[in-house]
Structures are given as C-alpha cells and as structure tokens.
Amino acid sequence: MEVFKEIFPLQSYLQEHRKSGKSIGLVPTMGALHKGHLSLINEAIAEADVVVCSVFVNPTQFNNAADLDKYPRTLEDDLKLLEAAGCSAVFCPSVDEMYATLPVVKFDFGNLEKVMEGSFRPGHFNGVGIVVSKLFNIVNPDFAYFGQKDLQQYVIIAQMVSDLSFSVKLRRVPVFREASGLAMSSRNRRLSDAAKEQATSLYKALQLCKEYLHNGTDLDKLKRDAWKVMEENGVQVEYLEIVEPATLEPIENISAHKSVAICIAAYIEGVRLIDNEIIKLDF
C-alpha cells in the first residue's frame, strides 16, 4: 500500500495505473476508521482496480471549533486497517496541502441544505462540497463510495456531480451497524459504555417507525412515539424527519411515495450522532 501526503506524487501514481487501463475507486474519509469505513473499502475493491482512501479531517465543514478539535485522529491505526483490508493507496494531506489559500468559492445547494443537517450546521455542506470536489479533481476517480449514514451528504454530492458534470459514478453503501443496532461512527469512540447503550435507542426508534409505516399508523403518532423512545433513554433529540430519499423533501402523504427515509440527529453525553433508514413502501 502506498501512502501519499502530497497531491502531485499521488496524481503521478494514479496516472501510471490509468495508462494501463485500470479503474480508480475513491473512498473519502476523515479517518478514525471503523468497520463501516472498511465496508466502503470492500465495495471499492470489488469494483475498482485501484482503491484510494483519503484520510483528511476537513476544517471547512465544521461550524463548531470545539467539535473539530475533539474529532478523533488515529492515522497510524487507520493505515494498519487500510493495508490489512487491501487498500491500494492512502492520501493523507495536511491542511496546508489541501488549502494553500482559503477557498472563496461558495456552494449553494438550495433546499437540499436548508433541511435537517443544514438547519443545525450552517456552512457544513459548503465545506463538504469544496473538499469533495477537490478530491474528485485530485484523484479523478471512476467510482466514489459514500456511506448511507450520511444520507443528506450523499444526496448533496449527487446533486453536485450532476450540476458540475463530474464523470465519477457514485455508490451509496448501506449503514453498517454494531450488533446492538448502533450505526458505526467515528464519534462513537467518544461515548461511554452506558452512553452507547443509550444510543441504541436511535435504532429502536427507526425500527418502530418501520413497524408503524407497515401498519399504516399516521405520521404524527409515528414521530411522537419514536421521539419518546429516544427521550426515555436520556437522549436529547435534535430532529426526526420523514423525507423523500432522493430529494429530502418532507413527506406528508405516505401513499404518494414508494419509499421514505427516516432521519434522526441526537446528542448523547454531548456527542452528536446521526442515523437513518430508507424504508420501502411496496407492501
């Protein structure tokens, strides 16, 4: 496995592979890797000839300086995991390498960034758009792999790819969960064992929503009871939204849709967690 900290050596490496007709897969991450990230690597290995994983804690997507400071950084362990997984190359640049000057370009994703995460994290998706577009330009991948746990991020990146005519094909990989149902996240390592147990209530709330949808329960009761499941476990719920998976538009009439996404954000021990489930309604 090759490790690159600078852009041009990485591009030279990839150019040689591209000359021989090999396809390139990109897995963008912020490090502190876990099995969920490795599921993205595995998907990439199954499809692409050369797999590049980026490890970069992107400062432009944090609207909370304390959150940026606390974000776990475990590069040495990350490299061991990636090598064992069969990753071809890792790109782990410094902030100065990625941002020689502060970007002045601003992304406006319209209504896509005004709901859910966008409502509570102003500027976040502008930072995501900037760093992902930079990675696409640096790596020029044939495929790029993103986790469904960050569903809103995936939808926004898909819009960016369409609007800016990036040639990359996006792949959305299902949420990877612990045995308890807790969605794997780098932030989980900041939780105590007791808090991890509390956090399983997010998954329980999602499963309740799924049950209610299949039973035809009205949406107001669905939201109220799912919210209660989390609050009774000491979870501070930020939002629970029922949206159309491709557009993130709020859903009021279930019968008009073939699938819905239940999206949750909540705080436990001051750590912000998100989760979601896409539920098919073909029943």
XYZ file of C-alpha atoms in Angstrom:
283
model
C 0.000 0.000 0.000
C 1.308 3.426 -0.983
C 0.907 6.436 1.306
C 0.850 9.970 -0.109
C 0.837 13.268 1.744
C 1.171 15.463 -1.340
C -1.077 15.885 -4.360
C 1.341 15.604 -7.275
C 3.023 12.314 -6.278
C -0.445 10.785 -5.850
C -1.511 12.014 -9.264
C 1.644 10.620 -10.884
C 0.985 7.253 -9.246
C -2.608 7.207 -10.473
C -1.660 8.344 -13.969
C 0.551 5.283 -14.390
C -2.302 2.992 -13.409
C -4.720 4.860 -15.644
C -2.369 4.455 -18.620
C -2.631 0.691 -18.230
C -6.425 0.893 -18.328
C -7.070 0.400 -14.628
C -10.140 1.916 -12.975
C -9.836 4.093 -9.865
C -12.114 3.970 -6.828
C -12.111 6.693 -4.162
C -13.271 6.337 -0.561
C -13.229 9.785 1.113
C -12.955 9.661 4.920
C -11.970 11.812 7.862
C -10.108 8.938 9.484
C -10.740 7.303 12.871
C -11.697 4.325 10.760
C -14.017 1.504 11.801
C -15.794 -1.442 10.177
C -18.253 0.890 8.499
C -15.414 2.551 6.593
C -13.965 -0.849 5.766
C -17.293 -1.849 4.215
C -16.768 1.061 1.794
C -13.240 -0.155 1.073
C -14.550 -3.657 0.417
C -17.170 -2.339 -2.009
C -14.473 -0.354 -3.799
C -12.108 -3.326 -4.022
C -14.898 -5.424 -5.538
C -15.460 -2.896 -8.332
C -12.322 -0.844 -8.959
C -8.792 -1.955 -9.900
C -7.068 0.664 -7.731
C -8.612 1.894 -4.465
C -7.605 5.228 -2.940
C -8.742 6.137 0.565
C -8.398 9.758 1.613
C -7.892 10.490 5.310
C -8.405 14.185 5.968
C -10.212 15.967 8.788
C -11.661 18.790 6.732
C -11.829 22.030 8.734
C -14.140 23.815 6.292
C -17.088 21.539 7.094
C -17.021 22.142 10.855
C -19.161 25.011 12.096
C -18.133 24.218 15.685
C -14.446 24.731 16.510
C -14.676 22.533 19.615
C -16.117 19.690 17.539
C -13.201 19.996 15.125
C -10.688 19.904 17.984
C -12.325 16.838 19.542
C -12.644 14.889 16.304
C -10.559 11.699 16.770
C -7.349 11.439 14.755
C -5.826 7.961 14.593
C -3.782 7.929 11.397
C -1.302 5.232 12.467
C -4.105 2.803 13.305
C -6.016 3.829 10.179
C -3.088 2.939 7.931
C -2.801 -0.511 9.505
C -6.508 -1.171 8.961
C -6.382 0.001 5.354
C -3.347 -2.072 4.497
C -4.917 -5.182 6.030
C -8.103 -4.510 4.047
C -6.204 -4.417 0.755
C -6.419 -0.707 0.001
C -4.062 0.331 -2.827
C -3.170 3.865 -1.719
C -3.900 6.363 1.042
C -3.973 10.128 0.609
C -3.473 11.857 3.966
C -2.634 15.506 3.210
C -2.070 18.339 5.650
C -4.493 21.246 5.797
C -1.902 23.401 4.013
C -1.624 20.845 1.205
C -5.370 20.843 0.652
C -5.875 24.558 1.213
C -2.827 26.528 0.086
C -5.170 29.525 0.308
C -8.587 29.712 1.903
C -11.281 28.955 -0.678
C -13.504 31.835 -1.709
C -15.878 29.721 -3.814
C -19.218 29.100 -2.110
C -21.635 26.279 -2.828
C -25.368 26.878 -2.598
C -27.296 23.625 -2.657
C -30.689 25.289 -2.377
C -33.369 23.446 -0.406
C -31.121 20.381 -0.051
C -29.013 22.218 2.528
C -31.821 24.043 4.292
C -33.276 20.958 5.987
C -32.049 18.590 8.700
C -28.246 18.879 8.975
C -28.230 22.158 7.088
C -30.642 23.704 9.593
C -28.386 22.918 12.542
C -24.939 23.131 10.925
C -24.812 26.285 8.764
C -21.959 26.209 6.269
C -21.355 22.499 6.745
C -22.345 21.426 3.244
C -20.399 24.225 1.629
C -17.311 22.728 3.273
C -18.318 19.227 2.167
C -18.836 20.412 -1.403
C -15.449 22.113 -1.509
C -13.422 19.211 -0.136
C -15.201 16.519 -2.154
C -14.885 18.475 -5.392
C -11.189 18.985 -4.652
C -10.755 15.248 -4.057
C -12.601 14.457 -7.293
C -10.290 16.813 -9.186
C -7.158 15.474 -7.491
C -7.936 11.766 -7.834
C -10.209 11.831 -10.897
C -11.874 8.568 -9.790
C -14.131 6.376 -11.880
C -16.121 5.489 -8.758
C -16.591 7.106 -5.349
C -18.080 5.399 -2.297
C -20.099 7.071 0.456
C -21.964 5.660 3.435
C -25.734 5.917 3.674
C -25.400 7.013 7.310
C -24.658 10.486 5.910
C -27.662 10.346 3.580
C -28.067 14.103 3.198
C -24.381 14.416 2.335
C -24.761 11.735 -0.344
C -27.793 13.450 -1.906
C -25.977 16.786 -1.967
C -22.855 15.266 -3.535
C -25.036 13.559 -6.149
C -26.529 16.952 -6.991
C -23.048 18.479 -7.237
C -21.851 15.678 -9.531
C -24.850 16.249 -11.783
C -24.625 20.045 -11.818
C -20.860 20.187 -12.421
C -20.689 17.183 -14.797
C -18.140 15.194 -12.813
C -17.573 11.904 -14.615
C -17.436 9.896 -11.395
C -20.068 7.245 -10.641
C -21.320 7.445 -7.066
C -22.033 4.416 -4.904
C -24.158 4.581 -1.733
C -23.192 1.844 0.737
C -25.743 0.748 3.398
C -25.385 1.763 7.045
C -23.012 -0.593 8.873
C -24.230 -1.357 12.382
C -22.903 -2.870 15.573
C -24.681 -5.958 16.893
C -26.781 -3.652 19.083
C -28.058 -1.767 16.029
C -25.975 1.341 16.756
C -24.744 2.855 13.490
C -20.956 2.750 13.389
C -19.407 6.212 13.603
C -16.023 7.660 14.446
C -17.818 9.688 17.114
C -18.898 6.508 18.929
C -15.441 6.184 20.462
C -16.193 9.342 22.474
C -19.139 7.603 24.167
C -19.004 5.705 27.451
C -20.382 2.158 27.547
C -23.528 3.472 29.207
C -23.951 6.111 26.508
C -23.517 3.510 23.766
C -26.386 1.592 25.329
C -28.492 4.771 25.344
C -27.545 5.360 21.698
C -29.152 2.091 20.632
C -32.476 3.858 21.133
C -31.902 5.651 17.798
C -32.040 2.304 16.017
C -35.006 1.220 18.141
C -36.807 4.405 17.099
C -36.085 3.677 13.444
C -37.430 0.149 13.799
C -40.565 1.478 15.481
C -41.045 3.866 12.559
C -40.715 0.958 10.137
C -43.296 -1.064 12.067
C -45.692 1.874 12.208
C -45.364 2.550 8.476
C -46.164 -1.067 7.661
C -49.175 -0.907 9.971
C -50.491 2.314 8.439
C -50.031 4.407 11.595
C -50.395 8.155 10.998
C -47.178 10.178 10.794
C -47.873 12.396 13.794
C -48.153 9.396 16.105
C -45.115 7.805 14.441
C -42.961 10.853 15.145
C -44.306 11.320 18.656
C -43.753 7.707 19.735
C -40.338 7.358 18.081
C -39.200 10.602 19.722
C -40.436 9.263 23.065
C -38.393 6.045 22.669
C -35.221 8.128 22.487
C -36.076 10.699 25.163
C -36.994 7.960 27.653
C -33.440 6.651 27.212
C -31.916 10.020 28.106
C -31.235 11.040 24.508
C -31.512 14.704 23.523
C -33.253 14.541 20.150
C -32.426 17.310 17.680
C -34.664 16.196 14.845
C -36.620 13.261 13.478
C -37.718 13.806 9.884
C -39.581 11.725 7.311
C -38.359 12.663 3.846
C -38.217 11.528 0.231
C -34.843 9.730 -0.071
C -33.708 11.310 -3.351
C -34.837 14.906 -2.753
C -35.050 15.152 1.067
C -38.444 16.829 0.702
C -40.670 16.338 3.786
C -43.335 13.690 3.343
C -46.906 14.247 4.462
C -48.783 11.732 2.310
C -47.207 8.280 2.548
C -49.439 6.804 -0.154
C -47.804 9.018 -2.786
C -44.333 7.501 -2.259
C -42.642 4.160 -2.913
C -40.047 4.694 -0.184
C -39.248 7.114 2.641
C -36.175 7.965 4.667
C -36.438 8.344 8.437
C -33.584 10.626 9.528
C -32.510 11.292 13.115
C -29.963 13.509 14.842
C -29.440 13.446 18.608
C -26.983 14.237 21.392
C -25.709 11.764 23.976
C -23.072 12.876 26.510
C -22.575 15.955 24.331
C -21.718 13.809 21.295
C -23.848 14.393 18.208
C -24.970 11.249 16.381
C -26.999 10.793 13.208
C -28.753 7.753 11.780
C -31.315 6.928 9.131
C -33.172 4.120 7.456
C -34.687 4.021 3.987
C -37.951 2.105 4.138
C -39.624 0.672 1.053
C -43.383 1.044 0.972
C -44.199 -1.664 -1.566
C -46.499 -3.515 0.770
